[in-house]
Amino acid sequence: METPVFEDIDPASDCDCPGCRLWHRVLPHSRAGRGLAHPASHRAVIVATATTAALGAGAGVTVPTTAHAAHFPGVPADEEGDSPQGEPGPLYGNVGKTATPTAAPALPAITRSEIIDRARKWVTAKVPYSLSAYWSDGYRQDCSGYVSMAWNLPGNEWTGSLAQYGVRITKAELQPGDILLFHNAANPTNGSHVTIFGGWTDSSRTTYLAYEQTKPSTLARTTPYAYWSNSAQYVPYRYKGVTTGAAGAPSASGFPGTGAFGPGAVNAHVTRLGTMLVARGGGHFYTSGPGPRWTEADRRATEAFQRAQGWRGKDADGLPGPTTWRLLAGGKGKDIAPPASHGVPGFPGRGVFRPGAVNAYVTQLGERLVAKGHGAHYTTGPGPRWTEADRRNVEAFQRAQGWRGGAADGYPGPETWRRLFS
């Protein structure tokens, strides 16, 4: 018998044999904007010998069978269900055998800014949705593969295993880079999904910027909390390997660059900027938001903060630079002075009086409530952190004005503020 000859060839694009179908399913096919395929899985090896007659029609050939997802018994891994997702496994898939859920290894450290930057790469590349294809970075192109990529996990997970890499948190604790996870354990194909939290897009925290892998391709969009459907089933999680060096995304030392701001900009950094400006007295510039889309309200609020520092000319152009960002993120510098009217200090905006708010206006409000005889609900304080005691005292003051319903919800508006300080 002659020595076999090995020839290195690409799987034929028009071949429909079981072998080529398998390779076309598992290889990360090149598309516009994609990198090279994984070198270990780029070519198929074909064995040929001069004694082909000896390997005649009677010889049996073993062909790999279609892998079935371990969590979807009987459902081929390349078939899409109502809410499809691939099976857990290593990067670039697991050719020729069924994958089993991976145990959580030592987790790589990553900052929140890095998580968001990784998530944005797929948004920019418009990675097509697929539960069986793998992008050039080795991650599966479905919702859980996307989170695996953003968190820089060592393999591809699914909604049933992502929670082991995170710590359950509350809505109030959500920060960019965390996730909102819904795993329907009773029927994983029915609604299971996961999104990456990119930041709140309004001061009332009813909408957020969601990064998600969905049909037809990766996107970032303003999304009602927690999701469009099955909202009550979504659970917030924080990646266990996130570093404390960046409490938000981005942090005081992580200025995202001037390109993140200005006309046409739409990103989580704009939301973060607006949120910081509201906390520093810029709330009256916003009629809605802050949100991820740059608006004239963002420019005017930024300019007001810059002018509060005594800057003029090009230093107060309304576009944040590294120094503006450092002062805002670090809680330093002078606050924006709300416009006064007839001796009444200017209303700083509704956004500074919300759960999670910490600023001097909350203290100012509380002290005025006490002075007006409506501080009964304080056991300590008042102080700069908005609490339920603040809300109940404001509600008592509003009811004393004869207001009811939504007009006495405990959150101060311009008229509540005017009457308190008159």
Coordinates of C-alpha atoms in Angstrom, one line a residue:
M1 CA 0.0 0.0 0.0
E2 CA 1.4 3.4 -1.0
T3 CA 2.0 6.2 1.5
P4 CA -1.0 8.5 1.8
V5 CA -0.8 12.0 0.4
F6 CA -2.3 14.8 2.4
E7 CA -3.7 17.8 0.5
D8 CA -4.8 21.0 2.3
I9 CA -7.9 22.4 0.7
D10 CA -10.8 24.6 1.7
P11 CA -14.2 23.0 2.1
A12 CA -16.1 23.5 -1.1
S13 CA -18.7 26.3 -0.9
D14 CA -21.2 24.4 -3.1
C15 CA -20.6 21.0 -1.6
D16 CA -23.6 19.5 0.2
C17 CA -21.9 16.4 1.7
P18 CA -22.2 15.9 5.4
G19 CA -18.5 16.7 6.1
C20 CA -18.6 20.0 4.3
R21 CA -21.9 20.9 5.9
L22 CA -20.3 20.4 9.3
W23 CA -17.3 22.5 8.5
H24 CA -19.4 25.3 7.0
R25 CA -21.5 25.3 10.2
V26 CA -18.7 25.5 12.7
L27 CA -16.1 27.7 10.9
P28 CA -16.3 31.5 11.6
H29 CA -17.0 32.4 8.0
S30 CA -15.3 35.6 6.7
R31 CA -17.7 38.5 6.1
A32 CA -17.1 42.2 5.6
G33 CA -15.5 43.6 8.6
R34 CA -14.5 40.3 10.1
G35 CA -11.0 39.1 11.0
L36 CA -9.4 35.8 10.0
A37 CA -10.8 32.5 11.0
H38 CA -9.3 30.6 13.9
P39 CA -6.0 29.1 12.5
A40 CA -6.7 25.7 14.1
S41 CA -10.0 25.3 12.2
H42 CA -9.3 26.9 8.8
R43 CA -8.9 23.9 6.5
A44 CA -10.1 20.4 6.1
V45 CA -7.7 17.6 5.6
I46 CA -8.4 15.2 2.7
V47 CA -6.6 11.9 2.5
A48 CA -6.0 10.4 -1.0
T49 CA -4.0 7.4 -2.1
A50 CA -2.9 5.9 -5.3
T51 CA -4.8 2.7 -4.4
T52 CA -8.3 4.2 -4.6
A53 CA -9.6 0.9 -5.9
A54 CA -8.8 -0.7 -2.5
L55 CA -11.0 1.9 -0.8
G56 CA -13.9 1.1 -3.1
A57 CA -17.6 1.7 -2.7
G58 CA -17.9 -1.0 0.0
A59 CA -15.7 0.9 2.5
G60 CA -17.7 2.5 5.3
V61 CA -17.1 6.2 6.1
T62 CA -17.8 7.7 9.5
V63 CA -19.3 11.2 9.4
P64 CA -19.7 13.4 12.4
T65 CA -23.4 13.8 13.3
T66 CA -25.1 17.1 14.1
A67 CA -24.5 18.2 17.6
H68 CA -27.5 18.6 19.9
A69 CA -27.7 21.2 22.6
A70 CA -27.5 19.6 26.0
H71 CA -30.2 21.9 27.3
F72 CA -32.5 21.4 24.3
P73 CA -32.8 17.6 24.1
G74 CA -33.6 16.5 20.5
V75 CA -33.2 20.0 19.1
P76 CA -30.3 20.4 16.6
A77 CA -27.8 23.1 17.8
D78 CA -28.1 24.9 14.4
E79 CA -31.9 25.2 14.5
E80 CA -33.5 28.3 16.0
G81 CA -36.3 28.1 18.5
D82 CA -38.5 30.9 19.7
S83 CA -35.6 32.4 21.6
P84 CA -32.6 30.5 20.3
Q85 CA -29.2 30.4 21.9
G86 CA -26.2 28.1 21.4
E87 CA -24.8 25.6 23.9
P88 CA -22.0 26.4 26.4
G89 CA -18.5 25.5 25.1
P90 CA -15.1 26.8 24.3
L91 CA -14.2 29.6 22.0
Y92 CA -14.9 28.9 18.3
G93 CA -17.3 26.1 19.3
N94 CA -16.7 22.4 20.0
V95 CA -16.4 20.4 16.8
G96 CA -17.6 16.8 16.8
K97 CA -19.0 16.4 20.4
T98 CA -21.7 17.8 22.6
A99 CA -20.6 20.5 25.0
T100 CA -21.4 20.4 28.6
P101 CA -21.8 23.4 30.9
T102 CA -18.5 24.8 31.9
A103 CA -17.4 25.2 35.5
A104 CA -16.4 28.8 36.5
P105 CA -12.6 29.1 36.3
A106 CA -10.5 31.9 37.7
L107 CA -12.1 35.0 36.3
P108 CA -10.0 37.6 34.3
A109 CA -10.2 41.1 35.8
I110 CA -11.8 43.8 33.6
T111 CA -13.0 47.4 34.2
R112 CA -16.4 48.7 33.4
S113 CA -15.1 50.9 30.6
E114 CA -13.4 47.8 29.0
I115 CA -16.7 45.9 29.2
I116 CA -18.6 48.7 27.4
D117 CA -15.8 49.2 24.8
R118 CA -15.9 45.4 24.0
A119 CA -19.7 45.6 23.7
R120 CA -19.5 48.6 21.3
K121 CA -17.1 46.7 19.0
W122 CA -19.9 44.3 18.0
V123 CA -22.3 47.2 17.6
T124 CA -19.9 49.0 15.3
A125 CA -19.3 45.8 13.3
K126 CA -23.0 44.9 13.1
V127 CA -22.3 41.3 14.0
P128 CA -25.1 39.1 12.5
Y129 CA -27.2 37.1 15.0
S130 CA -26.6 33.4 15.0
L131 CA -26.8 30.6 17.6
S132 CA -24.3 28.5 15.7
A133 CA -21.8 30.8 14.0
Y134 CA -18.7 32.3 15.8
W135 CA -17.3 35.7 15.3
S136 CA -13.6 36.2 14.5
D137 CA -12.9 36.7 18.3
G138 CA -14.2 33.2 18.9
Y139 CA -17.5 34.1 20.6
R140 CA -20.8 32.7 19.5
Q141 CA -23.0 35.2 17.9
D142 CA -26.1 35.0 20.2
C143 CA -27.1 37.0 23.3
S144 CA -25.2 34.9 25.8
G145 CA -22.1 34.6 23.6
Y146 CA -22.2 38.4 23.3
V147 CA -22.1 38.8 27.1
S148 CA -19.4 36.2 27.3
M149 CA -17.4 38.3 24.9
A150 CA -18.0 41.6 26.7
W151 CA -17.1 40.1 30.1
N152 CA -14.0 38.5 28.4
L153 CA -15.0 35.0 29.7
P154 CA -12.7 32.1 28.7
G155 CA -15.5 30.4 26.8
N156 CA -19.1 30.7 25.5
E157 CA -21.8 30.5 28.1
W158 CA -25.6 30.5 27.8
T159 CA -28.4 32.0 29.9
G160 CA -28.4 29.0 32.2
S161 CA -24.7 29.4 33.2
L162 CA -24.0 33.1 33.1
A163 CA -25.2 33.7 36.6
Q164 CA -22.3 31.7 38.1
Y165 CA -20.0 34.4 36.8
G166 CA -21.9 37.2 38.5
V167 CA -23.3 38.5 41.8
R168 CA -26.9 39.3 42.0
I169 CA -27.6 43.0 42.6
T170 CA -30.5 45.3 42.9
K171 CA -31.9 47.8 40.3
A172 CA -30.5 50.7 42.3
E173 CA -27.0 49.2 42.2
L174 CA -26.9 48.8 38.4
Q175 CA -23.9 50.3 36.7
P176 CA -22.6 50.2 33.1
G177 CA -21.2 46.7 32.4
D178 CA -23.7 44.8 34.6
I179 CA -26.3 42.6 32.9
L180 CA -30.0 42.0 33.0
L181 CA -30.6 38.2 32.8
F182 CA -33.8 36.2 32.2
H183 CA -33.3 32.5 32.1
N184 CA -36.6 30.5 31.7
A185 CA -35.5 27.3 33.5
A186 CA -38.8 25.6 32.7
N187 CA -38.5 26.2 29.0
P188 CA -35.2 27.9 28.0
T189 CA -36.4 28.4 24.4
N190 CA -39.3 30.6 25.6
G191 CA -38.0 34.1 26.1
S192 CA -34.6 33.5 27.7
H193 CA -32.4 36.5 27.0
V194 CA -29.7 38.8 28.4
T195 CA -28.7 42.4 27.8
I196 CA -25.7 44.5 28.9
F197 CA -26.6 47.6 31.0
G198 CA -25.1 50.7 29.5
G199 CA -26.5 53.4 31.8
W200 CA -29.8 55.1 32.6
T201 CA -31.2 57.3 29.9
D202 CA -33.6 59.2 32.1
S203 CA -33.5 60.6 35.6
S204 CA -36.4 58.5 36.8
R205 CA -34.6 55.3 35.8
T206 CA -37.4 53.9 33.7
T207 CA -35.2 53.4 30.6
Y208 CA -31.6 52.4 30.0
L209 CA -29.2 52.0 27.2
A210 CA -29.1 48.3 26.4
Y211 CA -26.4 46.6 24.5
E212 CA -27.7 43.3 23.1
Q213 CA -27.2 40.6 20.5
T214 CA -30.5 40.2 18.7
K215 CA -31.8 39.8 15.2
P216 CA -30.6 40.9 12.7
S217 CA -27.4 42.2 14.4
T218 CA -25.9 43.7 17.5
L219 CA -27.4 47.0 18.6
A220 CA -27.5 49.6 21.4
R221 CA -30.9 51.1 22.0
T222 CA -32.9 52.8 24.7
T223 CA -34.9 50.1 26.4
P224 CA -37.7 50.2 29.0
Y225 CA -36.5 48.6 32.3
A226 CA -36.0 45.7 32.5
Y227 CA -37.0 44.7 29.0
W228 CA -39.8 45.0 26.4
S229 CA -41.3 41.6 27.4
N230 CA -41.1 39.4 30.6
S231 CA -39.8 42.5 32.3
A232 CA -40.4 41.2 35.8
Q233 CA -38.4 38.0 35.1
Y234 CA -35.1 39.8 34.5
V235 CA -32.5 39.8 37.3
P236 CA -29.5 42.2 37.5
Y237 CA -26.1 40.7 37.9
R238 CA -22.6 42.1 38.3
Y239 CA -19.6 40.3 36.9
K240 CA -17.4 38.9 39.7
G241 CA -14.2 39.9 37.9
V242 CA -15.0 43.6 37.5
T243 CA -12.3 45.8 39.1
T244 CA -13.0 48.5 41.6
G245 CA -10.8 50.9 39.8
A246 CA -13.8 52.1 37.7
A247 CA -16.9 52.5 39.8
G248 CA -18.8 53.8 36.8
A249 CA -18.2 53.6 33.1
P250 CA -16.2 55.6 32.4
S251 CA -14.5 56.6 35.7
A252 CA -12.8 59.9 36.8
S253 CA -9.5 58.7 35.4
G254 CA -11.2 57.3 32.3
F255 CA -12.2 60.3 30.2
P256 CA -13.6 58.7 27.0
G257 CA -12.2 61.4 24.7
T258 CA -13.7 64.5 23.0
G259 CA -15.1 62.3 20.2
A260 CA -17.7 60.8 22.5
F261 CA -19.5 64.2 22.8
G262 CA -21.0 66.7 20.4
P263 CA -23.6 66.7 17.6
G264 CA -24.4 63.2 16.4
A265 CA -22.9 61.4 19.4
V266 CA -25.1 58.6 20.8
N267 CA -23.4 56.5 23.6
A268 CA -23.4 55.8 27.3
H269 CA -20.8 58.4 28.0
V270 CA -23.3 61.1 27.1
T271 CA -25.8 59.7 29.5
R272 CA -23.1 59.6 32.2
L273 CA -22.2 63.2 31.5
G274 CA -25.8 64.4 31.8
T275 CA -26.3 62.5 35.0
M276 CA -23.3 64.1 36.6
L277 CA -24.4 67.5 35.4
V278 CA -27.8 67.1 36.9
A279 CA -26.3 66.2 40.2
R280 CA -24.2 69.4 40.1
G281 CA -27.2 71.7 39.5
G282 CA -27.8 71.3 35.7
G283 CA -31.2 69.6 36.0
H284 CA -33.1 72.7 34.8
F285 CA -31.5 72.5 31.4
Y286 CA -33.2 69.1 30.7
T287 CA -36.9 68.8 29.9
S288 CA -36.3 65.0 29.5
G289 CA -33.3 62.7 30.0
P290 CA -30.4 62.8 30.3
G291 CA -30.0 60.2 27.6
P292 CA -27.4 58.7 25.3
R293 CA -28.1 61.1 22.4
W294 CA -26.2 64.4 22.6
T295 CA -28.5 67.4 22.7
E296 CA -28.4 71.2 23.1
A297 CA -29.4 70.6 26.7
D298 CA -26.1 68.7 27.3
R299 CA -24.1 71.5 25.7
R300 CA -25.8 74.2 27.7
A301 CA -25.5 72.3 31.0
T302 CA -21.8 71.6 30.3
E303 CA -21.2 75.3 29.4
A304 CA -22.9 76.3 32.7
F305 CA -20.7 74.0 34.7
Q306 CA -17.6 75.3 32.9
R307 CA -18.6 78.9 33.5
A308 CA -19.2 78.1 37.2
Q309 CA -15.5 77.3 37.4
G310 CA -14.7 80.8 36.1
W311 CA -13.8 79.7 32.6
R312 CA -14.6 81.8 29.6
G313 CA -14.1 81.7 25.8
K314 CA -13.1 78.3 24.3
D315 CA -12.7 76.9 27.8
A316 CA -16.4 77.2 28.2
D317 CA -17.6 76.0 24.8
G318 CA -20.0 73.4 26.2
L319 CA -17.9 70.4 25.1
P320 CA -16.3 68.4 28.0
G321 CA -12.6 68.0 28.0
P322 CA -10.4 66.0 30.5
T323 CA -10.5 68.7 33.2
T324 CA -14.3 69.1 33.0
W325 CA -14.8 65.4 33.2
R326 CA -12.3 65.0 36.1
L327 CA -14.1 67.7 38.2
L328 CA -17.5 66.2 37.5
A329 CA -16.6 62.6 38.1
G330 CA -14.6 63.4 41.2
G331 CA -17.3 65.6 42.7
K332 CA -15.0 68.6 42.7
G333 CA -15.2 72.2 41.5
K334 CA -18.2 74.6 41.9
D335 CA -21.8 73.6 41.2
I336 CA -24.0 75.2 38.7
A337 CA -26.0 78.0 40.3
P338 CA -29.7 77.7 39.5
P339 CA -31.2 80.9 38.2
A340 CA -32.9 82.8 41.0
S341 CA -36.3 84.6 40.7
H342 CA -37.7 87.2 43.0
G343 CA -35.4 86.2 45.8
V344 CA -36.2 82.5 45.5
P345 CA -33.2 80.3 44.7
G346 CA -33.6 78.7 41.3
F347 CA -35.2 75.2 41.1
P348 CA -32.2 72.9 40.4
G349 CA -34.3 70.4 38.4
R350 CA -36.3 67.2 39.1
G351 CA -33.4 64.9 38.5
V352 CA -31.6 65.9 41.7
F353 CA -34.4 64.6 43.8
R354 CA -34.6 60.9 42.9
P355 CA -33.6 57.6 44.6
G356 CA -29.8 57.3 44.6
A357 CA -29.3 61.1 44.3
V358 CA -26.6 62.6 46.5
N359 CA -26.1 66.4 46.3
A360 CA -26.3 69.6 48.2
Y361 CA -29.8 70.4 46.9
V362 CA -31.2 67.5 48.8
T363 CA -29.8 69.0 52.0
Q364 CA -31.1 72.4 51.1
L365 CA -34.5 71.0 50.5
G366 CA -34.5 69.0 53.8
E367 CA -33.5 72.0 55.8
R368 CA -36.2 74.1 54.3
L369 CA -38.8 71.4 55.0
V370 CA -37.7 71.4 58.7
A371 CA -38.0 75.2 58.8
K372 CA -41.5 75.0 57.4
G373 CA -42.6 72.5 60.0
H374 CA -42.6 69.4 57.7
G375 CA -39.6 67.4 58.9
A376 CA -41.5 64.9 61.0
H377 CA -40.2 61.9 59.0
Y378 CA -36.5 62.6 59.6
T379 CA -34.9 60.5 62.3
T380 CA -31.5 61.8 61.3
G381 CA -30.4 64.6 59.0
P382 CA -31.5 66.1 56.7
G383 CA -28.5 65.2 54.6
P384 CA -27.3 65.1 51.0
R385 CA -28.6 61.6 50.2
W386 CA -32.2 61.4 49.0
T387 CA -34.2 59.1 51.2
E388 CA -37.7 58.0 51.8
A389 CA -37.9 60.4 54.7
D390 CA -37.3 63.3 52.2
R391 CA -40.0 62.0 49.9
R392 CA -42.6 61.6 52.7
N393 CA -41.8 65.1 54.1
V394 CA -42.2 66.7 50.6
E395 CA -45.5 64.8 50.2
A396 CA -46.7 66.2 53.6
F397 CA -45.8 69.7 52.4
Q398 CA -47.6 69.2 49.1
R399 CA -50.7 67.8 50.8
A400 CA -50.7 70.9 53.1
Q401 CA -51.1 73.0 49.9
G402 CA -54.3 71.0 49.2
W403 CA -52.7 69.0 46.4
R404 CA -53.6 65.3 45.8
G405 CA -52.8 62.5 43.5
G406 CA -49.8 63.0 41.2
A407 CA -49.4 66.6 42.5
A408 CA -48.5 65.2 45.9
D409 CA -46.2 62.4 45.0
G410 CA -43.4 63.5 47.3
Y411 CA -41.0 64.7 44.5
P412 CA -40.5 68.5 44.3
G413 CA -41.2 70.4 41.1
P414 CA -40.8 74.1 40.4
E415 CA -44.0 75.1 42.2
T416 CA -43.2 73.0 45.3
W417 CA -39.8 74.6 45.4
R418 CA -41.1 78.1 45.0
R419 CA -43.6 77.7 47.8
L420 CA -41.0 76.2 50.1
F421 CA -38.6 79.0 49.6
S422 CA -41.1 81.9 49.5

